[in-house]
Amino acid sequence: MDRIFIRDVQIVNPGGVGLMRGDLLLEDGRIAQAAPTGEIFPHGKEVPAEIREVDGRNRIVFPGLIDAHVHFRDPGYTEKEDIMTGAAAAAHGGFTSVIMMGNTNPPMDTPGRIEDALKRAERTGVRVYCAGNVTSGMQGRELTDFAALRAAGAVLLTDDGLPIRSEALMEKACVQAAEQSLVISLHEEDPVYIGQAGINRGRVAESMGLDGADRMAEISMVRRDIAIAARTGAEITIQHISAKESVELIRRAKAEGVRVHAEATPHHFALTEEAVRAHGTNARMNPPLREEEDRQAILKGLADGTIDMIATDHAPHTAAEKARPFPEAPSGIIGLETALSLVYRELVLPGILTWSQAMERLTAAYDVYGLPGGMIAEGEPADLVLFAPDEDWTVTEETFRSKARNTPFLNEVLPGVVKMTICGGQVVYEDGGEV
Ligand SMILES: [Zn+2]
């Protein structure tokens, strides 16, 4: 276990609580001491040689981030990503906790599969959690055994990648999930409204001769599932919000006391359908990028807390798959390694969120899913990310720890550099370092 002393660093916690600047001593995987600069090792008292000292000047330290929505493709599609490379990408991006979606092959619909994935995830250095499927084989016909999945370690339920089409089954799932105190996380796209998936039905699709995915695909299911959550008392998360109408539905539901959470991805708050013209299949995702009014509504939703979580929907695919013609390419882009810089560029620098508000959105999932982490304070896990706000970096093919390169942000210069990620007191990523 590393012992680390971070000297004189700006500290940002969600909600702006706690110390604003100071020194941190990490021991036994926890934050042993957090104190104003110079108090832990005052002048004349040397830092012992066995403690690694890190200069915190010109750095911000955040709690290790959590991404409640990643696809590590393991088992079944490890040519795209695996648990080890996915976790390395997380560490590079400042994420110390991730929740893997269950659309693997085989999918995460039995306790044994979840136990196996969690066992393999133990060696990654970061905290890797598993979602369990809502329905067997993600077929949308029969519910899985929620109690058994929970006992095996599932931290939420989802058929992500697919919607739960049957309203009756969704209602039954909500009743049972509430009994198990599990949140259901929902990919809201009714295929009835989708011609061509991965691109908004609108101007850009038309110009490319494609039909597109209508916004009603999302709106109709968000409306239905908010109503189901309201009448069953279940807690749900609406994943990767893309349409302005969905933001408004969630805003009203929250005001009425419905237990609903919402995710926004960096791509949905940074880009519109226009990105498909420039980046083709690397801007193809489900739900699709939509219009500027939708993007503005997502920004507003993030600002007022309607959208309480930022999640990347990290979705690796191979270069060969993304080289196919648009209609045949798979949907999804990677996101873990660019997320924090995009939050900085799109939300913090324009003044939409303060850093502490941004941290609320990047750590809310700890509370929503009942996981440890999310706060810099004595006794908390030593899960931290050290960020250099005055530096920038160029996104190149070589930058990624992920196996995949499918991102529309390739070749951009992004502000802010993750210098070090620490999880459980261990350095799991260091800029220019070995790990
Ligand atoms: Zn999804």
XYZ file of C-alpha atoms and ligand atoms in Angstrom:
436
model
C 0.000 0.000 0.000
C 1.429 3.346 -1.049
C 1.734 6.152 1.473
C 1.275 9.455 -0.290
C 1.432 13.039 0.875
C -0.131 15.662 -1.430
C 1.107 19.100 -0.489
C -0.723 22.398 -0.954
C -3.475 21.441 -3.377
C -6.816 23.005 -4.306
C -9.536 20.618 -3.096
C -12.934 20.412 -4.800
C -15.685 18.327 -3.256
C -19.248 17.916 -4.532
C -21.409 20.602 -3.000
C -18.344 22.682 -2.164
C -18.093 21.141 1.292
C -14.943 20.700 3.371
C -11.482 22.070 3.050
C -10.788 24.275 -0.011
C -7.008 24.062 -0.005
C -4.579 22.004 1.986
C -2.512 18.860 2.412
C -3.681 15.257 2.203
C -2.007 12.240 3.771
C -3.050 8.895 2.335
C -2.410 5.744 4.372
C -3.843 2.220 4.392
C -6.035 3.014 1.403
C -7.795 5.869 3.158
C -7.451 9.609 3.551
C -5.704 9.560 6.917
C -5.430 13.323 7.299
C -6.810 16.378 5.488
C -5.603 19.670 6.906
C -4.770 23.242 5.927
C -1.446 23.591 4.120
C 1.541 23.107 6.417
C -0.312 21.564 9.355
C 0.412 17.864 8.856
C 4.161 18.305 8.370
C 4.886 21.793 9.700
C 8.066 23.684 8.970
C 10.982 21.782 10.397
C 9.118 18.463 10.455
C 10.255 16.417 7.483
C 8.061 14.126 5.433
C 9.421 10.625 6.165
C 11.349 9.099 3.256
C 8.928 6.183 2.883
C 6.073 8.574 2.095
C 5.827 9.724 -1.495
C 5.422 13.482 -1.676
C 3.384 14.995 -4.500
C 3.441 18.715 -5.248
C -0.155 19.924 -5.404
C 0.500 23.441 -6.638
C -1.284 24.242 -9.934
C -3.365 21.144 -9.402
C -6.947 20.500 -8.370
C -7.764 17.327 -6.491
C -11.208 15.827 -7.044
C -12.744 12.726 -5.502
C -12.196 9.780 -7.834
C -15.002 9.949 -10.391
C -17.655 7.292 -10.932
C -19.026 6.320 -14.324
C -22.287 4.451 -13.859
C -22.492 3.492 -17.526
C -19.606 1.709 -19.256
C -19.364 -1.169 -21.715
C -16.219 -3.260 -21.222
C -17.443 -5.943 -23.687
C -16.128 -8.711 -21.479
C -17.016 -11.561 -21.934
C -17.870 -11.991 -25.574
C -16.518 -9.004 -27.468
C -13.002 -8.626 -26.109
C -11.647 -7.555 -29.500
C -13.358 -4.227 -28.690
C -12.359 -3.946 -24.989
C -11.837 -6.117 -21.940
C -12.058 -5.534 -18.226
C -8.328 -4.749 -17.906
C -8.152 -2.245 -20.788
C -11.482 -0.714 -19.856
C -10.280 -0.183 -16.294
C -7.010 1.321 -17.578
C -9.046 3.760 -19.676
C -11.088 4.632 -16.593
C -7.972 5.347 -14.538
C -6.576 7.510 -17.352
C -9.792 9.519 -17.326
C -9.836 10.030 -13.537
C -12.535 7.427 -12.874
C -11.906 5.178 -9.873
C -15.308 3.476 -9.975
C -17.257 2.172 -12.948
C -20.436 0.168 -13.408
C -20.316 -2.262 -16.317
C -23.490 -2.691 -18.324
C -24.697 -6.237 -18.837
C -25.046 -6.543 -22.632
C -22.082 -8.879 -22.842
C -22.056 -12.336 -24.430
C -23.279 -14.146 -22.449
C -25.230 -11.345 -20.797
C -25.245 -10.650 -17.050
C -28.479 -12.441 -16.272
C -27.297 -15.072 -13.778
C -25.423 -14.808 -10.456
C -22.571 -16.974 -11.780
C -21.824 -14.631 -14.664
C -21.743 -11.616 -12.380
C -19.507 -13.399 -9.876
C -17.134 -14.381 -12.679
C -16.899 -10.832 -14.054
C -16.362 -9.365 -10.583
C -13.648 -11.903 -9.845
C -11.738 -10.941 -12.989
C -12.253 -7.255 -12.179
C -10.446 -7.590 -8.847
C -7.034 -7.217 -10.501
C -7.740 -3.951 -12.297
C -6.801 -1.520 -9.532
C -10.045 0.433 -9.861
C -13.444 -0.380 -8.432
C -15.344 -2.231 -11.116
C -19.002 -2.989 -10.435
C -21.520 -5.039 -12.379
C -25.057 -4.372 -13.489
C -27.430 -7.311 -13.692
C -29.957 -7.743 -16.487
C -33.650 -7.038 -15.969
C -34.736 -9.835 -18.297
C -33.262 -13.243 -19.131
C -30.991 -13.006 -22.140
C -32.132 -9.380 -22.450
C -35.014 -10.864 -24.418
C -37.657 -8.733 -22.733
C -39.829 -11.743 -21.896
C -38.975 -13.058 -18.422
C -37.544 -11.279 -15.425
C -34.260 -12.464 -13.962
C -33.960 -13.379 -10.268
C -33.315 -9.908 -8.845
C -32.571 -11.135 -5.314
C -30.002 -13.631 -6.614
C -28.334 -11.052 -8.882
C -28.163 -8.616 -6.001
C -26.640 -11.264 -3.744
C -24.018 -11.968 -6.431
C -23.020 -8.298 -6.438
C -25.194 -6.572 -9.040
C -25.463 -2.897 -8.038
C -28.257 -1.980 -10.447
C -30.545 -3.612 -13.006
C -30.550 -2.811 -16.707
C -31.108 -4.224 -20.176
C -29.040 -1.306 -21.517
C -28.665 -1.339 -25.253
C -32.309 -2.350 -25.466
C -35.550 -0.919 -24.112
C -38.010 -2.975 -22.069
C -40.825 -2.953 -24.564
C -43.604 -4.590 -22.584
C -45.259 -2.140 -20.228
C -46.676 -4.974 -18.113
C -43.230 -6.525 -17.704
C -41.693 -3.158 -16.857
C -44.321 -2.648 -14.188
C -43.609 -6.079 -12.697
C -39.857 -5.339 -12.812
C -40.383 -2.077 -10.949
C -42.375 -3.776 -8.186
C -39.701 -6.435 -7.694
C -36.774 -4.018 -7.973
C -38.311 -1.809 -5.306
C -38.569 -4.846 -3.014
C -34.838 -5.461 -3.516
C -33.953 -1.755 -3.213
C -32.376 -1.922 -6.667
C -32.527 0.929 -9.162
C -33.507 0.075 -12.747
C -31.419 1.954 -15.312
C -33.227 2.397 -18.609
C -32.232 2.714 -22.252
C -35.274 4.510 -23.599
C -35.740 3.949 -27.325
C -38.925 2.453 -28.733
C -37.959 0.849 -32.065
C -41.408 1.688 -33.436
C -40.144 5.237 -33.967
C -36.771 4.282 -35.439
C -35.981 3.906 -39.132
C -32.198 4.137 -39.038
C -30.717 3.888 -35.535
C -27.818 6.060 -34.437
C -28.790 9.278 -36.218
C -31.484 11.802 -35.383
C -34.489 11.870 -37.691
C -34.005 15.350 -39.068
C -32.007 17.623 -41.315
C -28.671 15.803 -41.328
C -30.151 12.330 -41.772
C -32.254 13.628 -44.629
C -29.239 15.091 -46.387
C -27.508 11.709 -46.100
C -30.546 9.887 -47.457
C -31.180 8.157 -44.120
C -34.426 7.850 -42.180
C -33.166 8.325 -38.625
C -34.357 7.740 -35.063
C -37.255 9.966 -34.108
C -37.171 11.802 -30.796
C -40.515 10.183 -29.940
C -38.627 6.899 -29.508
C -37.170 8.354 -26.319
C -39.946 10.684 -25.216
C -42.659 8.019 -25.319
C -40.692 5.603 -23.164
C -39.511 8.241 -20.692
C -43.149 9.287 -20.222
C -44.282 5.681 -19.748
C -41.548 4.753 -17.303
C -41.913 7.864 -15.163
C -45.584 6.943 -14.789
C -44.680 3.355 -13.849
C -42.088 4.551 -11.311
C -44.673 6.921 -9.835
C -47.302 4.233 -9.326
C -44.951 1.499 -8.093
C -42.623 3.646 -5.969
C -39.634 2.171 -7.801
C -36.423 4.135 -8.303
C -35.287 4.470 -11.915
C -32.500 6.102 -13.913
C -33.171 7.415 -17.403
C -29.912 6.846 -19.262
C -28.194 9.156 -21.728
C -30.878 11.817 -22.220
C -30.951 13.120 -25.793
C -34.194 15.087 -26.272
C -35.318 18.368 -24.708
C -38.783 16.938 -24.039
C -37.240 14.183 -21.897
C -35.445 16.769 -19.770
C -38.754 18.536 -19.130
C -40.571 15.281 -18.302
C -37.910 14.428 -15.731
C -37.933 17.943 -14.294
C -41.678 17.705 -13.659
C -41.468 14.159 -12.321
C -38.796 15.142 -9.822
C -40.911 18.072 -8.673
C -43.757 15.627 -8.087
C -41.541 13.397 -5.979
C -41.036 10.541 -8.447
C -37.798 8.692 -7.696
C -36.159 9.309 -11.041
C -32.525 10.012 -11.915
C -31.083 11.021 -15.251
C -27.771 10.699 -17.032
C -26.244 12.965 -19.648
C -23.199 11.915 -21.647
C -20.407 14.304 -22.620
C -21.260 13.783 -26.298
C -24.890 14.733 -25.817
C -23.957 17.965 -24.043
C -21.034 18.762 -26.381
C -22.334 17.844 -29.838
C -25.354 17.931 -32.134
C -26.405 15.895 -35.181
C -24.089 18.124 -37.231
C -21.201 16.043 -35.852
C -22.367 13.141 -38.032
C -21.464 15.146 -41.140
C -17.923 15.659 -39.853
C -17.289 12.344 -38.101
C -19.612 9.819 -39.745
C -19.875 6.579 -37.831
C -17.770 7.993 -34.980
C -20.749 10.219 -34.234
C -23.223 7.356 -34.518
C -24.722 6.403 -31.156
C -27.992 5.340 -29.515
C -29.803 7.505 -28.685
C -28.449 9.798 -31.389
C -27.028 13.295 -31.154
C -29.898 15.676 -31.726
C -30.379 19.403 -32.280
C -28.946 22.530 -30.688
C -32.181 23.119 -28.742
C -31.846 19.643 -27.263
C -28.235 20.269 -26.324
C -29.216 23.543 -24.664
C -31.974 21.765 -22.711
C -29.463 19.168 -21.510
C -27.124 21.958 -20.356
C -30.010 23.555 -18.471
C -30.962 20.214 -16.973
C -27.392 19.717 -15.778
C -27.326 23.225 -14.335
C -30.541 22.919 -12.313
C -29.937 19.320 -11.226
C -32.748 17.753 -13.289
C -29.952 15.690 -14.814
C -28.089 14.510 -11.736
C -25.439 12.265 -13.293
C -22.824 12.560 -15.999
C -22.056 9.121 -17.426
C -20.005 8.376 -20.524
C -21.739 5.330 -22.053
C -18.170 4.284 -22.970
C -18.899 2.019 -25.945
C -15.790 0.670 -27.673
C -15.889 -0.774 -31.192
C -13.104 -1.845 -33.538
C -11.855 0.379 -36.353
C -13.045 -2.216 -38.878
C -16.581 -2.111 -37.502
C -16.679 1.674 -37.577
C -15.256 1.683 -41.138
C -18.461 0.083 -42.443
C -21.043 2.226 -44.239
C -23.176 4.238 -41.788
C -26.234 1.955 -41.781
C -24.117 -1.153 -41.048
C -21.722 0.272 -38.453
C -22.407 -0.321 -34.754
C -23.580 2.558 -32.550
C -21.536 3.983 -29.696
C -18.355 5.883 -28.924
C -15.703 5.662 -26.223
C -15.831 8.304 -23.524
C -13.874 7.582 -20.345
C -10.633 9.275 -21.343
C -12.086 12.530 -22.706
C -14.945 13.050 -20.234
C -13.286 15.242 -17.622
C -11.759 17.595 -20.197
C -15.141 17.865 -21.952
C -16.835 18.674 -18.648
C -14.209 21.375 -18.176
C -14.568 22.790 -21.708
C -18.339 22.565 -22.115
C -19.634 23.096 -18.559
C -17.071 24.678 -16.249
C -15.239 27.139 -18.526
C -18.497 28.631 -19.946
C -19.825 28.996 -16.377
C -22.713 26.534 -16.682
C -21.486 24.586 -13.643
C -18.918 25.400 -10.987
C -16.315 22.723 -10.392
C -18.109 21.627 -7.227
C -21.396 21.328 -9.120
C -19.633 19.376 -11.856
C -18.315 17.061 -9.147
C -21.865 16.550 -7.860
C -22.817 15.256 -11.310
C -19.652 13.146 -11.583
C -20.060 11.545 -8.145
C -23.865 11.385 -7.664
C -23.882 7.747 -8.735
C -22.061 6.812 -5.526
C -25.184 7.819 -3.588
C -27.718 6.619 -6.135
C -26.227 3.104 -6.192
C -24.972 3.009 -2.581
C -21.240 2.715 -3.313
C -18.227 3.954 -1.311
C -16.424 7.097 -2.473
C -17.222 10.542 -3.744
C -15.838 12.763 -0.994
C -12.440 14.052 0.067
C -12.454 13.880 3.854
C -10.595 12.079 6.617
C -11.550 8.420 6.805
C -12.900 8.274 3.250
C -11.342 5.916 0.676
C -8.144 7.346 -0.865
C -9.770 7.565 -4.310
C -8.568 10.798 -5.902
C -7.798 12.438 -9.213
C -5.167 15.122 -9.563
C -5.984 17.482 -12.421
C -3.899 20.247 -14.061
C -6.419 22.858 -15.263
C -3.806 25.057 -16.955
C -2.418 22.335 -19.210
C -3.980 20.836 -22.322
C -3.547 17.711 -24.415
C -4.128 16.519 -27.939
C -6.393 13.533 -28.421
C -4.454 11.178 -30.683
C -4.623 7.478 -31.539
C -1.736 6.948 -29.123
C -3.387 8.679 -26.146
C -5.864 5.931 -25.389
C -5.594 3.140 -22.837
C -8.798 1.729 -24.285
C -8.463 -0.826 -27.071
C -10.769 1.341 -29.171
C -10.367 4.683 -30.941
C -13.973 5.375 -31.939
C -14.425 8.975 -30.884
C -15.451 12.153 -32.678
C -12.967 14.100 -30.503
C -9.874 12.638 -32.179
C -7.227 15.302 -33.026
C -8.847 17.913 -30.807
C -6.860 19.839 -28.238
C -8.711 19.527 -24.929
C -8.168 21.641 -21.817
C -7.061 20.130 -18.516
C -4.861 17.091 -17.964
C -5.357 14.189 -15.556
C -1.945 13.985 -13.867
C -2.571 11.175 -11.427
C -5.385 8.848 -10.427
C -5.264 7.134 -7.061
C -7.626 4.323 -6.065
C -7.606 2.795 -2.600
C -4.336 4.605 -1.919
C -2.585 3.115 -4.988
C -1.475 5.166 -7.970
C -3.388 3.560 -10.860
C -2.533 6.174 -13.492
C 0.224 8.731 -13.722
C 0.821 11.169 -16.585
C 4.121 10.213 -18.174
C 4.533 7.391 -15.651
C 4.642 3.621 -15.866
C 1.150 2.926 -14.555
Zn -27.772 2.724 -23.690
